PDB file of C-alpha atoms in Angstrom:
ATOM      1  CA  SER A   1      41.754 -58.822 -37.354  1.00  0.00           C
ATOM      2  CA  GLN A   2      40.525 -61.086 -40.287  1.00  0.00           C
ATOM      3  CA  THR A   3      40.330 -59.788 -43.895  1.00  0.00           C
ATOM      4  CA  ILE A   4      39.334 -61.391 -47.274  1.00  0.00           C
ATOM      5  CA  HIS A   5      40.921 -60.511 -50.389  1.00  0.00           C
ATOM      6  CA  GLN A   6      39.528 -60.958 -54.088  1.00  0.00           C
ATOM      7  CA  TRP A   7      41.074 -60.153 -57.225  1.00  0.00           C
ATOM      8  CA  PRO A   8      40.496 -58.796 -59.850  1.00  0.00           C
ATOM      9  CA  ALA A   9      38.092 -56.323 -58.994  1.00  0.00           C
ATOM     10  CA  THR A  10      36.742 -56.076 -62.653  1.00  0.00           C
ATOM     11  CA  LEU A  11      37.149 -58.370 -65.384  1.00  0.00           C
ATOM     12  CA  VAL A  12      36.029 -58.514 -69.080  1.00  0.00           C
ATOM     13  CA  GLN A  13      36.656 -61.913 -70.964  1.00  0.00           C
ATOM     14  CA  PRO A  14      35.656 -62.948 -74.298  1.00  0.00           C
ATOM     15  CA  VAL A  15      33.466 -66.265 -74.674  1.00  0.00           C
ATOM     16  CA  GLY A  16      35.355 -69.526 -74.799  1.00  0.00           C
ATOM     17  CA  SER A  17      38.369 -67.928 -72.711  1.00  0.00           C
ATOM     18  CA  PRO A  18      39.510 -69.398 -69.468  1.00  0.00           C
ATOM     19  CA  LEU A  19      39.000 -67.975 -66.033  1.00  0.00           C
ATOM     20  CA  SER A  20      40.832 -67.747 -62.549  1.00  0.00           C
ATOM     21  CA  LEU A  21      39.581 -65.883 -59.890  1.00  0.00           C
ATOM     22  CA  GLU A  22      41.329 -65.930 -56.600  1.00  0.00           C
ATOM     23  CA  CYS A  23      40.412 -65.287 -52.922  1.00  0.00           C
ATOM     24  CA  THR A  24      42.637 -65.375 -49.788  1.00  0.00           C
ATOM     25  CA  VAL A  25      41.708 -65.101 -46.195  1.00  0.00           C
ATOM     26  CA  GLU A  26      44.117 -63.738 -43.412  1.00  0.00           C
ATOM     27  CA  GLY A  27      43.987 -63.707 -39.850  1.00  0.00           C
ATOM     28  CA  THR A  28      42.130 -67.071 -39.245  1.00  0.00           C
ATOM     29  CA  SER A  29      42.846 -70.675 -39.683  1.00  0.00           C
ATOM     30  CA  ASN A  30      40.796 -73.484 -41.333  1.00  0.00           C
ATOM     31  CA  PRO A  31      37.990 -71.283 -42.299  1.00  0.00           C
ATOM     32  CA  ASN A  32      35.039 -72.533 -44.330  1.00  0.00           C
ATOM     33  CA  LEU A  33      35.202 -71.013 -47.720  1.00  0.00           C
ATOM     34  CA  TYR A  34      32.327 -69.930 -50.032  1.00  0.00           C
ATOM     35  CA  TRP A  35      31.910 -68.884 -53.864  1.00  0.00           C
ATOM     36  CA  TYR A  36      28.770 -67.102 -54.890  1.00  0.00           C
ATOM     37  CA  ARG A  37      27.505 -65.567 -58.075  1.00  0.00           C
ATOM     38  CA  GLN A  38      25.017 -62.670 -58.331  1.00  0.00           C
ATOM     39  CA  ALA A  39      23.482 -61.746 -61.357  1.00  0.00           C
ATOM     40  CA  ALA A  40      22.247 -58.201 -61.929  1.00  0.00           C
ATOM     41  CA  GLY A  41      19.248 -57.637 -59.636  1.00  0.00           C
ATOM     42  CA  ARG A  42      19.350 -61.111 -58.172  1.00  0.00           C
ATOM     43  CA  GLY A  43      19.986 -63.025 -55.033  1.00  0.00           C
ATOM     44  CA  LEU A  44      23.182 -64.761 -54.319  1.00  0.00           C
ATOM     45  CA  GLN A  45      23.727 -68.201 -55.725  1.00  0.00           C
ATOM     46  CA  LEU A  46      25.965 -70.533 -53.684  1.00  0.00           C
ATOM     47  CA  LEU A  47      28.366 -72.206 -56.290  1.00  0.00           C
ATOM     48  CA  PHE A  48      30.915 -73.979 -54.055  1.00  0.00           C
ATOM     49  CA  TYR A  49      31.754 -74.420 -50.529  1.00  0.00           C
ATOM     50  CA  SER A  50      34.861 -75.816 -48.894  1.00  0.00           C
ATOM     51  CA  VAL A  51      35.285 -77.091 -45.182  1.00  0.00           C
ATOM     52  CA  GLY A  52      38.885 -77.826 -45.778  1.00  0.00           C
ATOM     53  CA  ILE A  53      42.078 -77.970 -47.996  1.00  0.00           C
ATOM     54  CA  GLY A  54      41.114 -80.066 -51.119  1.00  0.00           C
ATOM     55  CA  GLN A  55      37.766 -80.399 -49.984  1.00  0.00           C
ATOM     56  CA  ILE A  56      34.964 -78.924 -52.437  1.00  0.00           C
ATOM     57  CA  SER A  57      31.376 -79.237 -52.424  1.00  0.00           C
ATOM     58  CA  SER A  58      29.509 -78.188 -55.834  1.00  0.00           C
ATOM     59  CA  GLU A  59      26.023 -76.687 -55.396  1.00  0.00           C
ATOM     60  CA  VAL A  60      25.056 -76.393 -59.176  1.00  0.00           C
ATOM     61  CA  PRO A  61      26.205 -78.036 -62.187  1.00  0.00           C
ATOM     62  CA  GLN A  62      27.834 -75.720 -64.536  1.00  0.00           C
ATOM     63  CA  ASN A  63      31.158 -75.119 -66.418  1.00  0.00           C
ATOM     64  CA  LEU A  64      32.940 -73.845 -63.427  1.00  0.00           C
ATOM     65  CA  SER A  65      35.351 -75.396 -61.036  1.00  0.00           C
ATOM     66  CA  ALA A  66      36.840 -74.645 -57.493  1.00  0.00           C
ATOM     67  CA  SER A  67      40.021 -75.572 -55.979  1.00  0.00           C
ATOM     68  CA  ARG A  68      41.395 -75.018 -52.543  1.00  0.00           C
ATOM     69  CA  PRO A  69      45.248 -75.469 -52.743  1.00  0.00           C
ATOM     70  CA  GLN A  70      45.940 -74.022 -49.430  1.00  0.00           C
ATOM     71  CA  ASP A  71      44.077 -73.484 -46.139  1.00  0.00           C
ATOM     72  CA  ARG A  72      43.109 -69.786 -46.634  1.00  0.00           C
ATOM     73  CA  GLN A  73      43.237 -69.742 -50.573  1.00  0.00           C
ATOM     74  CA  PHE A  74      40.163 -70.533 -52.619  1.00  0.00           C
ATOM     75  CA  ILE A  75      40.135 -70.401 -56.509  1.00  0.00           C
ATOM     76  CA  LEU A  76      37.063 -70.262 -58.855  1.00  0.00           C
ATOM     77  CA  SER A  77      38.068 -71.608 -62.338  1.00  0.00           C
ATOM     78  CA  SER A  78      36.672 -72.063 -65.802  1.00  0.00           C
ATOM     79  CA  LYS A  79      38.116 -73.745 -69.038  1.00  0.00           C
ATOM     80  CA  LYS A  80      35.706 -72.065 -71.407  1.00  0.00           C
ATOM     81  CA  LEU A  81      33.638 -69.042 -70.498  1.00  0.00           C
ATOM     82  CA  LEU A  82      29.827 -68.705 -71.585  1.00  0.00           C
ATOM     83  CA  LEU A  83      28.101 -65.642 -71.988  1.00  0.00           C
ATOM     84  CA  SER A  84      25.745 -66.672 -69.115  1.00  0.00           C
ATOM     85  CA  ASP A  85      28.904 -66.559 -66.657  1.00  0.00           C
ATOM     86  CA  SER A  86      28.758 -62.779 -66.433  1.00  0.00           C
ATOM     87  CA  GLY A  87      27.916 -61.623 -62.929  1.00  0.00           C
ATOM     88  CA  PHE A  88      29.408 -60.523 -59.725  1.00  0.00           C
ATOM     89  CA  TYR A  89      31.331 -63.231 -57.916  1.00  0.00           C
ATOM     90  CA  LEU A  90      31.649 -63.144 -54.311  1.00  0.00           C
ATOM     91  CA  CYS A  91      33.734 -65.205 -52.072  1.00  0.00           C
ATOM     92  CA  ALA A  92      32.995 -65.429 -48.385  1.00  0.00           C
ATOM     93  CA  TRP A  93      34.446 -67.214 -45.313  1.00  0.00           C
ATOM     94  CA  SER A  94      33.187 -68.319 -41.949  1.00  0.00           C
ATOM     95  CA  VAL A  95      34.907 -69.438 -38.820  1.00  0.00           C
ATOM     96  CA  THR A  96      32.297 -72.452 -38.186  1.00  0.00           C
ATOM     97  CA  SER A  97      29.896 -73.829 -40.567  1.00  0.00           C
ATOM     98  CA  ASP A  98      26.832 -72.108 -38.606  1.00  0.00           C
ATOM     99  CA  ASN A  99      28.424 -68.915 -38.125  1.00  0.00           C
ATOM    100  CA  GLU A 100      27.677 -65.602 -40.064  1.00  0.00           C
ATOM    101  CA  GLN A 101      29.594 -65.282 -43.271  1.00  0.00           C
ATOM    102  CA  PHE A 102      32.127 -62.313 -44.214  1.00  0.00           C
ATOM    103  CA  PHE A 103      32.108 -61.435 -47.922  1.00  0.00           C
ATOM    104  CA  GLY A 104      35.278 -60.186 -49.981  1.00  0.00           C
ATOM    105  CA  PRO A 105      34.753 -57.213 -52.207  1.00  0.00           C
ATOM    106  CA  GLY A 106      33.864 -59.204 -55.258  1.00  0.00           C
ATOM    107  CA  THR A 107      34.768 -59.706 -58.885  1.00  0.00           C
ATOM    108  CA  ARG A 108      32.570 -58.148 -61.553  1.00  0.00           C
ATOM    109  CA  LEU A 109      33.039 -60.533 -64.654  1.00  0.00           C
ATOM    110  CA  THR A 110      31.620 -59.453 -68.012  1.00  0.00           C
ATOM    111  CA  VAL A 111      31.691 -62.103 -70.682  1.00  0.00           C
ATOM    112  CA  LEU A 112      31.306 -60.744 -74.236  1.00  0.00           C
TER     113      LEU A 112
ATOM    114  CA  GLY B   1      17.123 -74.624 -53.180  1.00  0.00           C
ATOM    115  CA  GLN B   2      15.380 -73.607 -49.889  1.00  0.00           C
ATOM    116  CA  ASN B   3      12.627 -71.424 -51.331  1.00  0.00           C
ATOM    117  CA  ILE B   4      13.517 -68.359 -49.610  1.00  0.00           C
ATOM    118  CA  ASP B   5      10.698 -65.638 -50.508  1.00  0.00           C
ATOM    119  CA  GLN B   6      10.967 -61.995 -49.851  1.00  0.00           C
ATOM    120  CA  PRO B   7       9.476 -58.998 -51.346  1.00  0.00           C
ATOM    121  CA  THR B   8      11.306 -57.487 -54.772  1.00  0.00           C
ATOM    122  CA  GLU B   9      11.191 -53.887 -53.526  1.00  0.00           C
ATOM    123  CA  MET B  10       9.860 -51.595 -51.087  1.00  0.00           C
ATOM    124  CA  THR B  11       9.526 -47.879 -50.545  1.00  0.00           C
ATOM    125  CA  ALA B  12       9.573 -45.970 -47.313  1.00  0.00           C
ATOM    126  CA  THR B  13      10.193 -42.585 -46.079  1.00  0.00           C
ATOM    127  CA  GLU B  14      13.027 -40.904 -44.043  1.00  0.00           C
ATOM    128  CA  GLY B  15      12.191 -41.231 -40.296  1.00  0.00           C
ATOM    129  CA  ALA B  16       9.819 -44.135 -40.763  1.00  0.00           C
ATOM    130  CA  ILE B  17       9.889 -47.807 -39.911  1.00  0.00           C
ATOM    131  CA  VAL B  18       9.856 -50.588 -42.319  1.00  0.00           C
ATOM    132  CA  GLN B  19       9.485 -54.256 -42.139  1.00  0.00           C
ATOM    133  CA  ILE B  20      10.666 -56.680 -44.459  1.00  0.00           C
ATOM    134  CA  ASN B  21       9.354 -60.072 -44.490  1.00  0.00           C
ATOM    135  CA  CYS B  22      11.035 -63.372 -45.452  1.00  0.00           C
ATOM    136  CA  THR B  23       9.886 -66.736 -45.583  1.00  0.00           C
ATOM    137  CA  TYR B  24      11.824 -70.043 -45.881  1.00  0.00           C
ATOM    138  CA  GLN B  25      11.453 -73.813 -45.980  1.00  0.00           C
ATOM    139  CA  THR B  26      11.992 -75.142 -42.654  1.00  0.00           C
ATOM    140  CA  SER B  27      13.449 -78.656 -43.187  1.00  0.00           C
ATOM    141  CA  GLY B  28      17.028 -78.854 -41.936  1.00  0.00           C
ATOM    142  CA  PHE B  29      16.880 -75.263 -40.806  1.00  0.00           C
ATOM    143  CA  ASN B  30      19.732 -74.174 -38.542  1.00  0.00           C
ATOM    144  CA  GLY B  31      19.783 -70.343 -38.569  1.00  0.00           C
ATOM    145  CA  LEU B  32      18.375 -67.249 -40.189  1.00  0.00           C
ATOM    146  CA  PHE B  33      20.608 -64.233 -41.387  1.00  0.00           C
ATOM    147  CA  TRP B  34      19.976 -60.768 -42.599  1.00  0.00           C
ATOM    148  CA  TYR B  35      22.480 -59.142 -44.813  1.00  0.00           C
ATOM    149  CA  GLN B  36      22.594 -55.509 -46.186  1.00  0.00           C
ATOM    150  CA  GLN B  37      24.181 -55.008 -49.670  1.00  0.00           C
ATOM    151  CA  HIS B  38      24.346 -51.443 -51.275  1.00  0.00           C
ATOM    152  CA  ALA B  39      24.627 -51.457 -55.157  1.00  0.00           C
ATOM    153  CA  GLY B  40      27.694 -52.561 -56.480  1.00  0.00           C
ATOM    154  CA  GLU B  41      29.094 -53.839 -53.079  1.00  0.00           C
ATOM    155  CA  ALA B  42      29.556 -57.007 -51.102  1.00  0.00           C
ATOM    156  CA  PRO B  43      26.833 -57.860 -48.622  1.00  0.00           C
ATOM    157  CA  THR B  44      27.368 -57.017 -44.889  1.00  0.00           C
ATOM    158  CA  PHE B  45      26.006 -58.922 -41.861  1.00  0.00           C
ATOM    159  CA  LEU B  46      23.068 -57.366 -40.153  1.00  0.00           C
ATOM    160  CA  SER B  47      21.775 -59.979 -37.701  1.00  0.00           C
ATOM    161  CA  TYR B  48      21.191 -63.678 -37.021  1.00  0.00           C
ATOM    162  CA  ASN B  49      18.570 -65.600 -35.376  1.00  0.00           C
ATOM    163  CA  VAL B  50      18.696 -69.078 -34.312  1.00  0.00           C
ATOM    164  CA  LEU B  51      15.783 -69.220 -31.580  1.00  0.00           C
ATOM    165  CA  ASP B  52      12.352 -67.798 -32.176  1.00  0.00           C
ATOM    166  CA  GLY B  53      11.873 -64.267 -30.856  1.00  0.00           C
ATOM    167  CA  LEU B  54      13.326 -60.783 -31.452  1.00  0.00           C
ATOM    168  CA  GLU B  55      16.862 -59.801 -31.683  1.00  0.00           C
ATOM    169  CA  GLU B  56      17.583 -56.042 -31.409  1.00  0.00           C
ATOM    170  CA  LYS B  57      20.789 -54.286 -32.720  1.00  0.00           C
ATOM    171  CA  GLY B  58      20.128 -50.535 -32.392  1.00  0.00           C
ATOM    172  CA  ARG B  59      17.911 -49.369 -35.137  1.00  0.00           C
ATOM    173  CA  PHE B  60      17.785 -52.719 -36.616  1.00  0.00           C
ATOM    174  CA  SER B  61      15.660 -55.837 -35.112  1.00  0.00           C
ATOM    175  CA  SER B  62      15.086 -59.314 -36.616  1.00  0.00           C
ATOM    176  CA  PHE B  63      12.356 -61.756 -35.605  1.00  0.00           C
ATOM    177  CA  LEU B  64      12.128 -65.394 -36.106  1.00  0.00           C
ATOM    178  CA  SER B  65       9.385 -68.020 -35.825  1.00  0.00           C
ATOM    179  CA  ARG B  66      10.722 -71.517 -36.655  1.00  0.00           C
ATOM    180  CA  SER B  67       7.236 -73.207 -36.628  1.00  0.00           C
ATOM    181  CA  LYS B  68       6.145 -70.845 -39.161  1.00  0.00           C
ATOM    182  CA  GLY B  69       9.211 -70.536 -41.329  1.00  0.00           C
ATOM    183  CA  TYR B  70       9.239 -66.798 -41.118  1.00  0.00           C
ATOM    184  CA  SER B  71      11.350 -64.098 -40.297  1.00  0.00           C
ATOM    185  CA  TYR B  72      11.261 -60.065 -40.482  1.00  0.00           C
ATOM    186  CA  LEU B  73      14.005 -57.343 -40.328  1.00  0.00           C
ATOM    187  CA  LEU B  74      12.677 -54.186 -38.965  1.00  0.00           C
ATOM    188  CA  LEU B  75      14.321 -51.069 -39.561  1.00  0.00           C
ATOM    189  CA  LYS B  76      13.588 -47.917 -37.334  1.00  0.00           C
ATOM    190  CA  GLU B  77      14.232 -44.067 -37.976  1.00  0.00           C
ATOM    191  CA  LEU B  78      15.079 -44.681 -41.590  1.00  0.00           C
ATOM    192  CA  GLN B  79      17.906 -43.037 -43.076  1.00  0.00           C
ATOM    193  CA  MET B  80      18.721 -42.139 -46.588  1.00  0.00           C
ATOM    194  CA  LYS B  81      21.801 -44.331 -46.254  1.00  0.00           C
ATOM    195  CA  ASP B  82      19.477 -47.521 -45.437  1.00  0.00           C
ATOM    196  CA  SER B  83      18.566 -47.617 -49.222  1.00  0.00           C
ATOM    197  CA  ALA B  84      20.013 -50.906 -50.229  1.00  0.00           C
ATOM    198  CA  SER B  85      19.128 -54.572 -50.907  1.00  0.00           C
ATOM    199  CA  TYR B  86      18.308 -56.419 -47.854  1.00  0.00           C
ATOM    200  CA  LEU B  87      18.990 -60.379 -48.233  1.00  0.00           C
ATOM    201  CA  CYS B  88      17.495 -62.834 -46.292  1.00  0.00           C
ATOM    202  CA  ALA B  89      19.545 -66.064 -45.848  1.00  0.00           C
ATOM    203  CA  SER B  90      18.678 -69.489 -44.267  1.00  0.00           C
ATOM    204  CA  TYR B  91      21.369 -71.850 -42.930  1.00  0.00           C
ATOM    205  CA  ASN B  92      21.020 -75.436 -43.679  1.00  0.00           C
ATOM    206  CA  PHE B  93      23.330 -78.393 -43.337  1.00  0.00           C
ATOM    207  CA  ASN B  94      26.817 -76.220 -43.904  1.00  0.00           C
ATOM    208  CA  LYS B  95      25.090 -74.048 -46.776  1.00  0.00           C
ATOM    209  CA  PHE B  96      23.617 -70.751 -46.782  1.00  0.00           C
ATOM    210  CA  TYR B  97      20.500 -70.165 -49.090  1.00  0.00           C
ATOM    211  CA  PHE B  98      20.055 -66.405 -50.018  1.00  0.00           C
ATOM    212  CA  GLY B  99      16.677 -65.046 -51.331  1.00  0.00           C
ATOM    213  CA  SER B 100      16.869 -62.586 -54.092  1.00  0.00           C
ATOM    214  CA  GLY B 101      16.746 -59.697 -51.852  1.00  0.00           C
ATOM    215  CA  THR B 102      14.548 -56.816 -51.027  1.00  0.00           C
ATOM    216  CA  LYS B 103      15.588 -53.460 -52.657  1.00  0.00           C
ATOM    217  CA  LEU B 104      14.467 -50.784 -50.202  1.00  0.00           C
ATOM    218  CA  ASN B 105      14.122 -47.149 -51.623  1.00  0.00           C
ATOM    219  CA  VAL B 106      14.270 -44.413 -48.682  1.00  0.00           C
ATOM    220  CA  LYS B 107      12.607 -41.246 -49.770  1.00  0.00           C
ATOM    221  CA  PRO B 108      13.011 -37.790 -47.885  1.00  0.00           C
TER     222      PRO B 108
END
């Protein structure tokens, strides 16, 4: 069966510090991968999606970046965090681009 | 964005039926998903509509009208554990666009 992992589960970082969140998927090949952010009490905002290794599409301009160094690994990064980067970060995968998405457990990031 | 609109919050009684509406922008539309999200947790998939009509899965049903850009999620025989946020998401051109979610409060 397929599983999706995210770590860390929670993170508290100072403003201006770097960020690296990792997401890995098991049990499937060549998944579509997604990064979302959810602010408190808000909906999910799509940040990045990837249909293959090295292929990243960015949805919104911001100080975040994403990389896919391996087929089932998706990384969200920032060189300098802002207060507004606080939120619940969710990684998701789907088998094909028009199929349901399965979400990871999420990382709750607090920037102080 | 894709202008996904759904009510912010709803309250219903245990055992009752509740309908959560969602409207979306129809250009480039390929499908409509509903997810359930309990506080502090990741969303979990509930249903998917790509054609017009009603899809039933146990106590949950979802309806789609593509010409009207409209969907609803119907929850029957409400249980306390159904208290959660319900997210509507449209699928367009490889991307999912989520609404802000409807927080459902189920009261005894």
